[in-house]
mmCIF file of C-alpha atoms and ligand atoms in Angstrom:
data_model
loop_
_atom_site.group_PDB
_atom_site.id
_atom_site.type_symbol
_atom_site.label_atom_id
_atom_site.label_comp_id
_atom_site.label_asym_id
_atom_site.label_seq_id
_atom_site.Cartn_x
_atom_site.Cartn_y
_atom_site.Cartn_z
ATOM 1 C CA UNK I 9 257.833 24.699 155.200
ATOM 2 C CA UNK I 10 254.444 25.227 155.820
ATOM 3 C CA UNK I 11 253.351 27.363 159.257
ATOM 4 C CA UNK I 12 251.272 24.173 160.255
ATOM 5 C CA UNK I 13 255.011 21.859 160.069
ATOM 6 C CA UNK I 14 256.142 25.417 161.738
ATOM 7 C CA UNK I 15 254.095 24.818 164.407
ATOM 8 C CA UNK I 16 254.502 21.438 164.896
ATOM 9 C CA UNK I 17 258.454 21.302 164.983
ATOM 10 C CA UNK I 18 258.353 24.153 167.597
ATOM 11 C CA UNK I 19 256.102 21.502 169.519
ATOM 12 C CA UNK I 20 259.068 18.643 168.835
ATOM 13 C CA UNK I 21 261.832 21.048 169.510
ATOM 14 C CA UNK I 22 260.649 22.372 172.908
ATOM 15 C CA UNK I 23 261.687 19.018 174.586
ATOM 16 C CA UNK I 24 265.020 17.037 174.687
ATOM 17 C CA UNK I 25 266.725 13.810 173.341
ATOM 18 C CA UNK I 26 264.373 11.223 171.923
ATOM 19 C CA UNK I 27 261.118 13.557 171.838
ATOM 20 C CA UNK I 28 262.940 15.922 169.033
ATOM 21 C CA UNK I 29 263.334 12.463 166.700
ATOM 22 C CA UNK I 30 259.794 11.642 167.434
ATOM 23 C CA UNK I 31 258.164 14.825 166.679
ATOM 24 C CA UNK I 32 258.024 14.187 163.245
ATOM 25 C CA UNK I 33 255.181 14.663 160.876
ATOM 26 C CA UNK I 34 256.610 12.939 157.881
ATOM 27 C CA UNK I 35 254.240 9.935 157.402
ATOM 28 C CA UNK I 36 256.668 8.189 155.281
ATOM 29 C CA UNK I 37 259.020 7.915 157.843
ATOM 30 C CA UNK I 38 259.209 4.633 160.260
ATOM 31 C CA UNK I 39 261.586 6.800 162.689
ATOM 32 C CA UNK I 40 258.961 8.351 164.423
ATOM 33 C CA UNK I 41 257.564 5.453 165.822
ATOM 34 C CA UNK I 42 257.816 4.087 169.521
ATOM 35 C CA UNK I 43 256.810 1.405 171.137
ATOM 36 C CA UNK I 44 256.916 1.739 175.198
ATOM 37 C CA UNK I 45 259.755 4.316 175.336
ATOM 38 C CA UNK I 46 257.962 7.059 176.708
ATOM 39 C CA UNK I 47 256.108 7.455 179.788
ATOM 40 C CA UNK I 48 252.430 7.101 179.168
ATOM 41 C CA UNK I 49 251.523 10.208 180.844
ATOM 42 C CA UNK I 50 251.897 13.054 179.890
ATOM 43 C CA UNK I 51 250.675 16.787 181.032
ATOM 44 C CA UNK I 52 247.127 17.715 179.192
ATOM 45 C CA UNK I 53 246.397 18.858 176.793
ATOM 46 C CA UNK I 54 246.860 15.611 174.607
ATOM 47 C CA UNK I 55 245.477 14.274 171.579
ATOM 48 C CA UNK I 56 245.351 10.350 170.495
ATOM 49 C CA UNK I 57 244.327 9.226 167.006
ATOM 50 C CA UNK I 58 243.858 5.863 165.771
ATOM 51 C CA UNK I 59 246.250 4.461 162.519
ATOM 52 C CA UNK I 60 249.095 6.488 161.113
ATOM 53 C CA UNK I 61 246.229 9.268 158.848
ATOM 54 C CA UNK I 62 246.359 10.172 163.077
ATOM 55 C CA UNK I 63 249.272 12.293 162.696
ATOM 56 C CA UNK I 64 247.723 14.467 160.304
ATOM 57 C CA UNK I 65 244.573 14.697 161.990
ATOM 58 C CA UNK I 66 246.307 15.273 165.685
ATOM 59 C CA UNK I 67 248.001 18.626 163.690
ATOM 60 C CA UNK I 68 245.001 19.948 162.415
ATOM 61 C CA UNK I 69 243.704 19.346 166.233
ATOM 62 C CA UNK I 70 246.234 20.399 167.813
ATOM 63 C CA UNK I 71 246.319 23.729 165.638
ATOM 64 C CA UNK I 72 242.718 24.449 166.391
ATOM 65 C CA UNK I 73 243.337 23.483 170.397
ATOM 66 C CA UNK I 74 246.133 25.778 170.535
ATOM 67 C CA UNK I 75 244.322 28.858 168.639
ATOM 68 C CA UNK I 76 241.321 28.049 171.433
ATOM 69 C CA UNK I 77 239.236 26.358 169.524
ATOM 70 C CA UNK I 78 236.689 24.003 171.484
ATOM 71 C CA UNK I 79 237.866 20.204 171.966
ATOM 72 C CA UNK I 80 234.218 18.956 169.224
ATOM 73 C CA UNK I 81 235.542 21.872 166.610
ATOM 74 C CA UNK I 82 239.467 20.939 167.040
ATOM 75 C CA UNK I 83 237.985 17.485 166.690
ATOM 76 C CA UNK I 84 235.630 18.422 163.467
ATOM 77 C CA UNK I 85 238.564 20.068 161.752
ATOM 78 C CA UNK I 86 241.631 17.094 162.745
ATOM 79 C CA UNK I 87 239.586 14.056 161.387
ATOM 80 C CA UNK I 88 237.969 15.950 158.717
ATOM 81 C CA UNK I 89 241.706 15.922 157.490
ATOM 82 C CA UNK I 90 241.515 12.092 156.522
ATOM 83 C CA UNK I 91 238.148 12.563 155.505
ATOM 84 C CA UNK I 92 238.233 14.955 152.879
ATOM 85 C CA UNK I 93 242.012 12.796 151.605
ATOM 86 C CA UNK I 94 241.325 10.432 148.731
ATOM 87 C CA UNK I 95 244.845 8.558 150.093
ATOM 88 C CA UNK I 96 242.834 7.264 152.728
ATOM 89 C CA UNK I 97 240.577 4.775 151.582
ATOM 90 C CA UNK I 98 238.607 4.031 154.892
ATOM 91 C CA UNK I 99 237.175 7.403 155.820
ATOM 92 C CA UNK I 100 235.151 10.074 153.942
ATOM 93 C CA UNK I 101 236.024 10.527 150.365
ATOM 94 C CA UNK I 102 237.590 7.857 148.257
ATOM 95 C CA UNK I 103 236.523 5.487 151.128
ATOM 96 C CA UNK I 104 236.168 1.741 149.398
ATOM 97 C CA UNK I 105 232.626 0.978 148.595
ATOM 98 C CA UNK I 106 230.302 -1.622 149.832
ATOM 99 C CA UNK I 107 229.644 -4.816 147.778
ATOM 100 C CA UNK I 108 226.743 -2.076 145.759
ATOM 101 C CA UNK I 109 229.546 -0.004 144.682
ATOM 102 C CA UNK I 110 228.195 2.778 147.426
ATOM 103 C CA UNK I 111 230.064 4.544 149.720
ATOM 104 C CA UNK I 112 228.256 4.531 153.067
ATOM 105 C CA UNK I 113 230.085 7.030 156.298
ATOM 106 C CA UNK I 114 228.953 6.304 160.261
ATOM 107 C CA UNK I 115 230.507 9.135 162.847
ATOM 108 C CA UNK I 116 230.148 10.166 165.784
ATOM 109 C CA UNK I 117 230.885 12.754 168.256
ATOM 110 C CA UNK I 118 230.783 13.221 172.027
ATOM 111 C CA UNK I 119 231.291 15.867 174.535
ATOM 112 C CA UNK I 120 232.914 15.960 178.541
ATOM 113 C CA UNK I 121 228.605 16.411 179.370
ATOM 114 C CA UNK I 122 228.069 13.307 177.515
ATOM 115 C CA UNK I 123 225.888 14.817 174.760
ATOM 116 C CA UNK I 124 226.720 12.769 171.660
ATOM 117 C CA UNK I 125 225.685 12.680 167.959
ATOM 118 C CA UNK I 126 225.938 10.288 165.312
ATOM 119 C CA UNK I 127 225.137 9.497 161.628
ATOM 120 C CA UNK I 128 225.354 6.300 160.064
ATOM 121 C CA UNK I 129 225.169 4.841 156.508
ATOM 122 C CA UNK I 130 225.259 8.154 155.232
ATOM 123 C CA UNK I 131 225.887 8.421 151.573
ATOM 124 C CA UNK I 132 227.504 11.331 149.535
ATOM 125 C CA UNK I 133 228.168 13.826 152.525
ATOM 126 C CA UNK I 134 232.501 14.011 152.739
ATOM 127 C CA UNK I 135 232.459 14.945 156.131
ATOM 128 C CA UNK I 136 230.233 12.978 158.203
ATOM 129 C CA UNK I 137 231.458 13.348 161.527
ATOM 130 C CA UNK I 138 230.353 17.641 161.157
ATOM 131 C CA UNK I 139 227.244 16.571 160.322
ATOM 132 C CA UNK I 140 227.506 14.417 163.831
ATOM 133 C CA UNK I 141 228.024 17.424 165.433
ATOM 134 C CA UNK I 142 224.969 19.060 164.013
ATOM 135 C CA UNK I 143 222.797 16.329 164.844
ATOM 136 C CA UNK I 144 224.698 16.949 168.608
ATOM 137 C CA UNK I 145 223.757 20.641 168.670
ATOM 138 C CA UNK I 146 220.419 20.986 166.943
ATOM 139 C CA UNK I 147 218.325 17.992 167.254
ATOM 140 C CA UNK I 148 216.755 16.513 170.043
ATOM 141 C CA UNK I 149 218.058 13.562 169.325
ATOM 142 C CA UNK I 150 221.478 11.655 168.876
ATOM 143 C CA UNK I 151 221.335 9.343 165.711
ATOM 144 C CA UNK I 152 220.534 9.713 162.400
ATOM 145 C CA UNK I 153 220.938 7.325 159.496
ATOM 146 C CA UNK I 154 220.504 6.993 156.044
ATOM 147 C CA UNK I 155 218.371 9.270 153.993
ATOM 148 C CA UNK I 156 217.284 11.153 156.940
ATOM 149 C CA UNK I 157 220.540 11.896 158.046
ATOM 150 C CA UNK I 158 221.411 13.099 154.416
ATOM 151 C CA UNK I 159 217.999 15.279 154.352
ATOM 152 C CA UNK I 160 218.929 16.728 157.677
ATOM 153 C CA UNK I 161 222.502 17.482 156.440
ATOM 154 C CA UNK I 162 221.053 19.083 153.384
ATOM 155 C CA UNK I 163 218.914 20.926 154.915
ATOM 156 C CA UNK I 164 222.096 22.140 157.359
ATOM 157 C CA UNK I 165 223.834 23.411 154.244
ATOM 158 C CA UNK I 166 225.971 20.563 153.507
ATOM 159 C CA UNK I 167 226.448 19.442 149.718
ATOM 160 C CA UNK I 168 226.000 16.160 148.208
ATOM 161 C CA UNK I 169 228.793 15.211 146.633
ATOM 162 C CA UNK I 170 230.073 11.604 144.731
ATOM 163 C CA UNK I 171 232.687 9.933 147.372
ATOM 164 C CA UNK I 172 233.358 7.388 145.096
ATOM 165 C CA UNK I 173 236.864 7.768 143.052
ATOM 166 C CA UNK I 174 237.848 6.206 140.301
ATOM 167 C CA UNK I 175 240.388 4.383 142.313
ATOM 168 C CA UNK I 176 238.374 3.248 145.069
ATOM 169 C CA UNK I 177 235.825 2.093 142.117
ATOM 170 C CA UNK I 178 238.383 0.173 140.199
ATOM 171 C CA UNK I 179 239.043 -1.594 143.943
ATOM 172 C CA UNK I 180 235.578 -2.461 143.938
ATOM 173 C CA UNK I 181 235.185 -3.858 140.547
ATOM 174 C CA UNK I 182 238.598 -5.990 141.329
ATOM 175 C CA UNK I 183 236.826 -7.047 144.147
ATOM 176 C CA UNK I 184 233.698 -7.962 142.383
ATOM 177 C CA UNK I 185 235.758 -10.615 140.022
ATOM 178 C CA UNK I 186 235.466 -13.284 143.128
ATOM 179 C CA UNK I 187 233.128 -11.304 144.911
ATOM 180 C CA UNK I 188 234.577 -13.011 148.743
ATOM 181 C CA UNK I 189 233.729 -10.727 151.921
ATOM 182 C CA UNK I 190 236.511 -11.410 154.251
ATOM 183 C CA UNK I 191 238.213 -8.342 155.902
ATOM 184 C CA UNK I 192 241.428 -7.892 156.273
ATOM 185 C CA UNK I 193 243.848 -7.653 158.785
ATOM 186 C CA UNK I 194 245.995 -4.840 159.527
ATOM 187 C CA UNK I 195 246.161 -3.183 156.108
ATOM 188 C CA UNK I 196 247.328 0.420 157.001
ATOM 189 C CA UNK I 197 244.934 3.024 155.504
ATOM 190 C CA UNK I 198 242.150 0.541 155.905
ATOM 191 C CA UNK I 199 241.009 1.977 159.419
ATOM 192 C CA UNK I 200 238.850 4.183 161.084
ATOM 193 C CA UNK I 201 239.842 7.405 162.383
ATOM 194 C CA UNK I 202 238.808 8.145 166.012
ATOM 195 C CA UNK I 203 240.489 10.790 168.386
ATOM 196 C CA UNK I 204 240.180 10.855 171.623
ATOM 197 C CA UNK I 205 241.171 14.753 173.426
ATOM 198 C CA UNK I 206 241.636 15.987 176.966
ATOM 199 C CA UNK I 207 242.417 19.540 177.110
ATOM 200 C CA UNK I 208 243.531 22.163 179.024
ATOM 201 C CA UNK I 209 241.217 22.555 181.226
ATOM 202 C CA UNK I 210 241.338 18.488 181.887
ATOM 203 C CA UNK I 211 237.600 17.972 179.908
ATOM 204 C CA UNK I 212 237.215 14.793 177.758
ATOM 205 C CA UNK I 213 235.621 14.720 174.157
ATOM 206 C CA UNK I 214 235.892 12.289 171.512
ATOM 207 C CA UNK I 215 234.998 11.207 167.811
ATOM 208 C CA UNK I 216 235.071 8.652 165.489
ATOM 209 C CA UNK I 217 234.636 8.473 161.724
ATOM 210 C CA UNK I 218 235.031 6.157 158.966
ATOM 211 C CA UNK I 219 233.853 4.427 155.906
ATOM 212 C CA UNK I 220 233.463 0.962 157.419
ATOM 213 C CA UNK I 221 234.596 -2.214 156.132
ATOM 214 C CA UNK I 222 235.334 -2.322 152.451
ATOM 215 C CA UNK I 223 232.768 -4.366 150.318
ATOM 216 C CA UNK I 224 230.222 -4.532 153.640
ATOM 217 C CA UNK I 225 226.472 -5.599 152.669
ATOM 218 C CA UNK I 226 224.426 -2.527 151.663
ATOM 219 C CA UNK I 227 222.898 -1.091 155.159
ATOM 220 C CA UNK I 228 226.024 -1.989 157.386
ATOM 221 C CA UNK I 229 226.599 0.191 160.176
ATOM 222 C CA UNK I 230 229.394 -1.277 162.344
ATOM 223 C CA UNK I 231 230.644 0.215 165.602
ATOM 224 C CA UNK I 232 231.849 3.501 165.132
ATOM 225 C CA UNK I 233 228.874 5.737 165.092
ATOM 226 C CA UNK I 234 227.219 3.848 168.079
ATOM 227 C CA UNK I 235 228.079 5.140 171.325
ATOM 228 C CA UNK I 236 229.766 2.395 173.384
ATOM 229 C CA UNK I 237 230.524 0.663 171.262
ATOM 230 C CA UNK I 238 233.329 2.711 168.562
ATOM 231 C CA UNK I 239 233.630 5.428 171.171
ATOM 232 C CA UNK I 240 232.793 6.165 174.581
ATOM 233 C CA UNK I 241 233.488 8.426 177.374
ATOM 234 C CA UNK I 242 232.837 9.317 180.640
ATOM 235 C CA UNK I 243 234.115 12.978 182.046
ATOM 236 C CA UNK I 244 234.989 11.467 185.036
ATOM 237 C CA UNK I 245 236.773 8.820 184.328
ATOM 238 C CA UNK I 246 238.354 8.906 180.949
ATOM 239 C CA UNK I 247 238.219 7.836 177.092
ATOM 240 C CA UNK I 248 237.849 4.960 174.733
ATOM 241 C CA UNK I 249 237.545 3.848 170.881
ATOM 242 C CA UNK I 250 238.105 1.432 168.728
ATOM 243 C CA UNK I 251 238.989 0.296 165.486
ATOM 244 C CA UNK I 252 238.992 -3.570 163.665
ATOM 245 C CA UNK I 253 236.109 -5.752 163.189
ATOM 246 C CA UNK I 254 233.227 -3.518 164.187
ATOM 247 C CA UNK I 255 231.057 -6.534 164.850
ATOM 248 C CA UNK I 256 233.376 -7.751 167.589
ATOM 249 C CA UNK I 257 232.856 -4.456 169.439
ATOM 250 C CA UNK I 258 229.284 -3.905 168.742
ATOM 251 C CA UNK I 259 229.044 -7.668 170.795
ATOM 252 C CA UNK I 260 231.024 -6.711 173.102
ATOM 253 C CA UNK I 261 229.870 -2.711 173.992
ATOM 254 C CA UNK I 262 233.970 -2.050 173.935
ATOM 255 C CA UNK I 263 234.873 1.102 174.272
ATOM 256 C CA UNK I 264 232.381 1.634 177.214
ATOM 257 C CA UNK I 265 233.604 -1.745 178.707
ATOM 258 C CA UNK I 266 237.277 -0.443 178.729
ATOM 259 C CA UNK I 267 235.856 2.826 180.458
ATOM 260 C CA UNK I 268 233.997 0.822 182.786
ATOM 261 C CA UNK I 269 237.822 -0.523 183.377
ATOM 262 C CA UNK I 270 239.559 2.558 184.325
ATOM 263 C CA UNK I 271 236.627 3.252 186.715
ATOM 264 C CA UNK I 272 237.691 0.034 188.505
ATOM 265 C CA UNK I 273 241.234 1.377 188.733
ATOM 266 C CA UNK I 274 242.507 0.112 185.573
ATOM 267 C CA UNK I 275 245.693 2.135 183.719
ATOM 268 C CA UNK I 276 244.371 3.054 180.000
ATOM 269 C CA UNK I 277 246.689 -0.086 178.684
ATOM 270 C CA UNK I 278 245.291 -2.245 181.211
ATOM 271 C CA UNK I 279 241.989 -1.753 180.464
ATOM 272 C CA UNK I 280 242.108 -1.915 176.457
ATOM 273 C CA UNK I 281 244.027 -5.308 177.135
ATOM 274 C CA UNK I 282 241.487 -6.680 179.407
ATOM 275 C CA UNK I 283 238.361 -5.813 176.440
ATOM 276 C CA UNK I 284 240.735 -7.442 173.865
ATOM 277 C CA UNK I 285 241.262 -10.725 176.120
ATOM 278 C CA UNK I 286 237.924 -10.717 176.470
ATOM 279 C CA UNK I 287 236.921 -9.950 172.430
ATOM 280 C CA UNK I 288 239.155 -12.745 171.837
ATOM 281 C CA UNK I 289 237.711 -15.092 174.409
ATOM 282 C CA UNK I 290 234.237 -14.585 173.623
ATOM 283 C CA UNK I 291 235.305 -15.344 169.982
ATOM 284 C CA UNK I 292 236.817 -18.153 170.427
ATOM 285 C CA UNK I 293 234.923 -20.951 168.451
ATOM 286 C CA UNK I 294 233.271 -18.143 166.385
ATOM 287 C CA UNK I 295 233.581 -17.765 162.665
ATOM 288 C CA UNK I 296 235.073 -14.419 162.372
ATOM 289 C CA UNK I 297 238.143 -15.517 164.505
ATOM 290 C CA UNK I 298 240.199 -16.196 161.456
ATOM 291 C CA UNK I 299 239.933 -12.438 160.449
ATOM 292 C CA UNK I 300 239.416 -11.017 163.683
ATOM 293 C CA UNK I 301 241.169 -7.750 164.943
ATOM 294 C CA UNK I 302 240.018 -5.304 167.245
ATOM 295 C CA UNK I 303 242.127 -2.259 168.836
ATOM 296 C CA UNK I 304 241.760 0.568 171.252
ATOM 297 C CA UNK I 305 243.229 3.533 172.402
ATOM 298 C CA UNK I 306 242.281 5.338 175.864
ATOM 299 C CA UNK I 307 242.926 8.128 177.837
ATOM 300 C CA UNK I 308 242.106 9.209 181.631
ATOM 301 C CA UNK I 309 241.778 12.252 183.255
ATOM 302 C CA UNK I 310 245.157 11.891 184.658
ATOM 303 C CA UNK I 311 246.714 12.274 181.516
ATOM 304 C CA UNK I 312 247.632 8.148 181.631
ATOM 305 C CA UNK I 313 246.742 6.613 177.842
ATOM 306 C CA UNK I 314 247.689 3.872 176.138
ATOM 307 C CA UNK I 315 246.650 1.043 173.404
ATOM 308 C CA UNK I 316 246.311 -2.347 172.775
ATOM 309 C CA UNK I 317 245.249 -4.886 169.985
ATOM 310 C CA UNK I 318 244.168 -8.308 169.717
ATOM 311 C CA UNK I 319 247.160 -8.565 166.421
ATOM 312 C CA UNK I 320 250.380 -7.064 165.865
ATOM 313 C CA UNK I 321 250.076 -4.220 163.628
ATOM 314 C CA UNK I 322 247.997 -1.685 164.668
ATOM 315 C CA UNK I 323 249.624 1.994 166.363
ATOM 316 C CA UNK I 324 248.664 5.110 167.073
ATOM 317 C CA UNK I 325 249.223 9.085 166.626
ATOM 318 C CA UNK I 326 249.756 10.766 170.056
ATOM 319 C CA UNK I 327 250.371 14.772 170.621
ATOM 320 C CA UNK I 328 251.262 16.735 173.710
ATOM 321 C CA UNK I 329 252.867 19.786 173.941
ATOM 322 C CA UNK I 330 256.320 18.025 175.800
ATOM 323 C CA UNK I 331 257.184 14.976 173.096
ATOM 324 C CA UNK I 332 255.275 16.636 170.318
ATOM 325 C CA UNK I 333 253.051 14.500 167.159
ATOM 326 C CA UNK I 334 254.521 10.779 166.923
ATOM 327 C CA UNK I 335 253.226 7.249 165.959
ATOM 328 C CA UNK I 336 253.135 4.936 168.787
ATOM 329 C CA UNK I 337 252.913 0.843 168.700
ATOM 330 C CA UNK I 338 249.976 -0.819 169.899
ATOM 331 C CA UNK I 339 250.784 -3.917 172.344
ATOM 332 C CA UNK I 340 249.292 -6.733 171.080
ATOM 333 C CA UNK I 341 247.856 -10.406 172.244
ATOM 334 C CA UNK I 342 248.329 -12.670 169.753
ATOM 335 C CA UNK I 343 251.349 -13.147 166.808
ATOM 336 C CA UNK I 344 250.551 -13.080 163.343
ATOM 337 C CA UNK I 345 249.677 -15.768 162.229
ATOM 338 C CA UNK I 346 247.703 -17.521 165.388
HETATM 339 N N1 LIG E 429 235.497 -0.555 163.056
HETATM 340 C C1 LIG E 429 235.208 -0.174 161.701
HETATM 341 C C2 LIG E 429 234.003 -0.891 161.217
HETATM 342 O O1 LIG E 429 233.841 -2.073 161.534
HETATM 343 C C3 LIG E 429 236.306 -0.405 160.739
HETATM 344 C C4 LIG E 429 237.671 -0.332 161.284
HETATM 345 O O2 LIG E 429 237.974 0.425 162.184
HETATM 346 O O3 LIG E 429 238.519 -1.092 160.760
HETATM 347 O O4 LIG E 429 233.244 -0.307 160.476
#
C-alpha cells in the first residue's frame, strides 16, 4: 500500500463507526458514498471536490495541506491529479475535443485576498489551472486566453504537449458520424474538477479546471475559468463552484450568487438550492432545458458545506481530518426524467 493510501487510512481510522467505512479511497467502490448521514460541519481544515476524480484530487490536497503546503499549491497539486489522468476525459489530458478535434482547458484559481487567475481556451498545456496560478502571481492581470495564455505559459517554462489521445480522438470521430451537439447529463467522468479548501488557519481558496463540454464550438469558454461564475469566494463569508451546463451559470453569475446567499444567512445547502431553483426557473421555456444540469458545492467559514443539483446524479469528494476522504450525494430538484 502506497504511503499516500497510508496516509489516508490513518485519516479514516482516527474516527469511529460509519467514518472508518467511508474513508475509503477505492473509486470503484459505491460503499463510500453518503447521502445526508453526516453532519455537514465539520472542524477545518476541509477539502470539497466536485465528481468522484474528487477523491483523488482531495488526497493529493490533503497530502500537500498536511506537509504545510499553501491552500493555491495543495490546490495546484490535488486537481492537477485528474488533469494529468487520461481516465478522465473532462479535464487536462485526454479531455474530449471540441467539434475541431482540439482540446481547449479554462482554469482558474483564487485566493482568501481575492486575487484570482484564469486561463481559458488554452490548447496543449496539461495543467492549466498552474498556469492560472502564474497568471495570479506574476501578471498584473487575471485572465488570459488562447494563444496568449499559451505564449505566457511558454514563456513560464511550461511545455506544449498533444492532449489529445487516441481514445478521446476516436470519441470525437464517433461523434463526428451525426455530428449533434447536445450535452449530456450526468455522465460520470464528464465533469469539471473544482475544489473548494478552508484550512487551518480558517482562510478560503478555491479552483476550478476542466476541459469543457465535449464537442463545444471552437472558441468556447464556459464558466469555469470566469470568476463568479465556475468559482467564487469571498474570505468572509465562504465558497462556491459549479459544474453542468456552463452557460446556465455564466447567465446566472452562480457561484457568486450562492455566496451572496450565505452572506444573507443561508447554510451552504441552502444557498446552492436556492441558485439551482433559480437556474431552473430562469430556464424554464428556454431551449437548453431538455439537457440542462447545473451543480454546486459550498463551504463557509464555519466549517458548514454542502451541495445541490438541479438532477439526480451528481456527488461530491469531501475530506476532513475526523470522517476522512468519502463521496457524498448531491440533493437534487428535479427526477430524472422531468
Ligand atoms: N461547467 C463546465 C463547462 O460548461 C463543464 C462541466 O462542469 O460539466 O465547461
Amino acid at each position: 500500500m502506497s504511503k499516500r493510501r497510508d496516509f489516508i487510512k490513518k485519516a479514516a481510522l482516527g474516527t469511529v463507526g460509519l467514518s472508518t467505512v467511508i474513508g475509503c479511497t477505492d473509486t470503484s467502490k459505491k460503499a463510500d458514498e453518503v447521502n445526508g448521514t453526516l453532519p455537514k460541519t465539520v472542524k477545518k481544515p476541509i477539502v470539497i471536490s466536485t465528481w468522484r476524480h474528487g477523491l483523488a484530487a482531495n488526497e493529493e490536497a490533503w497530502s500537500q495541506l498536511k506537509k504545510g503546503a499553501p491552500a493555491l499549491d495543495a490546490i495546484v497539486a490535488g486537481v492537477g491529479v485528474p488533469e494529468a489522468d487520461p481516465n478522465v476525459r473532462s479535464v487536462g489530458y485526454g479531455g474530449f475535443p471540441d467539434r475541431e478535434g482540439k482540446v481547449t482547458l479554462d482554469a482558474c484559481i483564487m485566493n482568501h485576498n481575492s486575487d484570482c487567475g484564469s486561463v481559458a481556451f488554452l490548447e496543449g498545456i496539461k495543467h492549466p489551472i498552474a498556469v492560472a496560478k502564474k497568471v495570479l502571481d506574476k501578471t498584473p492581470h487575471v485572465m488570459l486566453v488562447g494563444e496568449g495564455a499559451k505564449q505566457f505559459a511558454l514563456s513560464e517554462g511550461f511545455v506544449e504537449e498533444n492532449l489529445l489521445t487516441e481514445k478521446s480522438k476516436q470519441a470525437w470521430k464517433n461523434w463526428l458520424e451525426k455530428s449533434k451537439y447536445a450535452p449530456v447529463i450526468n455522465i460520470e467522468n464528464h465533469d469539471t474538477i473544482s475544489m473548494l479548501v478552508l484550512d487551518e488557519q480558517g482562510d478560503i481558496y478555491g479552483g476550478c479546471t476542466t476541459s469543457g463540454a465535449a464537442w463545444k464550438m471552437h472558441g468556447r469558454v464556459g464558466d469555469s475559468p470566469i470568476i463568479g461564475a465556475g468559482l467564487f469566494l469571498d474570505n468572509d463569508i465562504g465558497a462556491a463552484a459549479a459544474t453542468g451546463l456552463g452557460e446556465a451559470v455564466i447567465r446566472t453569475a452562480g457561484s457568486a450568487m450562492v455566496v451572496e446567499l450565505m452572506r444573507q444567512g443561508k447554510s451552504p445547502t441552502e444557498a446552492c438550492k436556492a441558485i439551482v431553483e433559480r437556474i431552473y426557473k430562469k430556464h424554464a421555456n428556454h431551449k437548453d432545458l431538455e439537457y440542462l444540469q447545473v451543480g454546486f458545492i459550498a463551504v463557509n467559514k464555519q466549517g458548514d458545506y454542502g451541495g445541490f443539483s438541479l438532477r439526480p446524479g451528481f456527488d461530491y469528494a469531501v475530506f476532513d481530518e475526523k470522517n476522512g476522504n468519502r463521496m457524498e450525494k448531491s440533493e437534487f430538484k428535479l427526477s430524472k426524467n422531468k
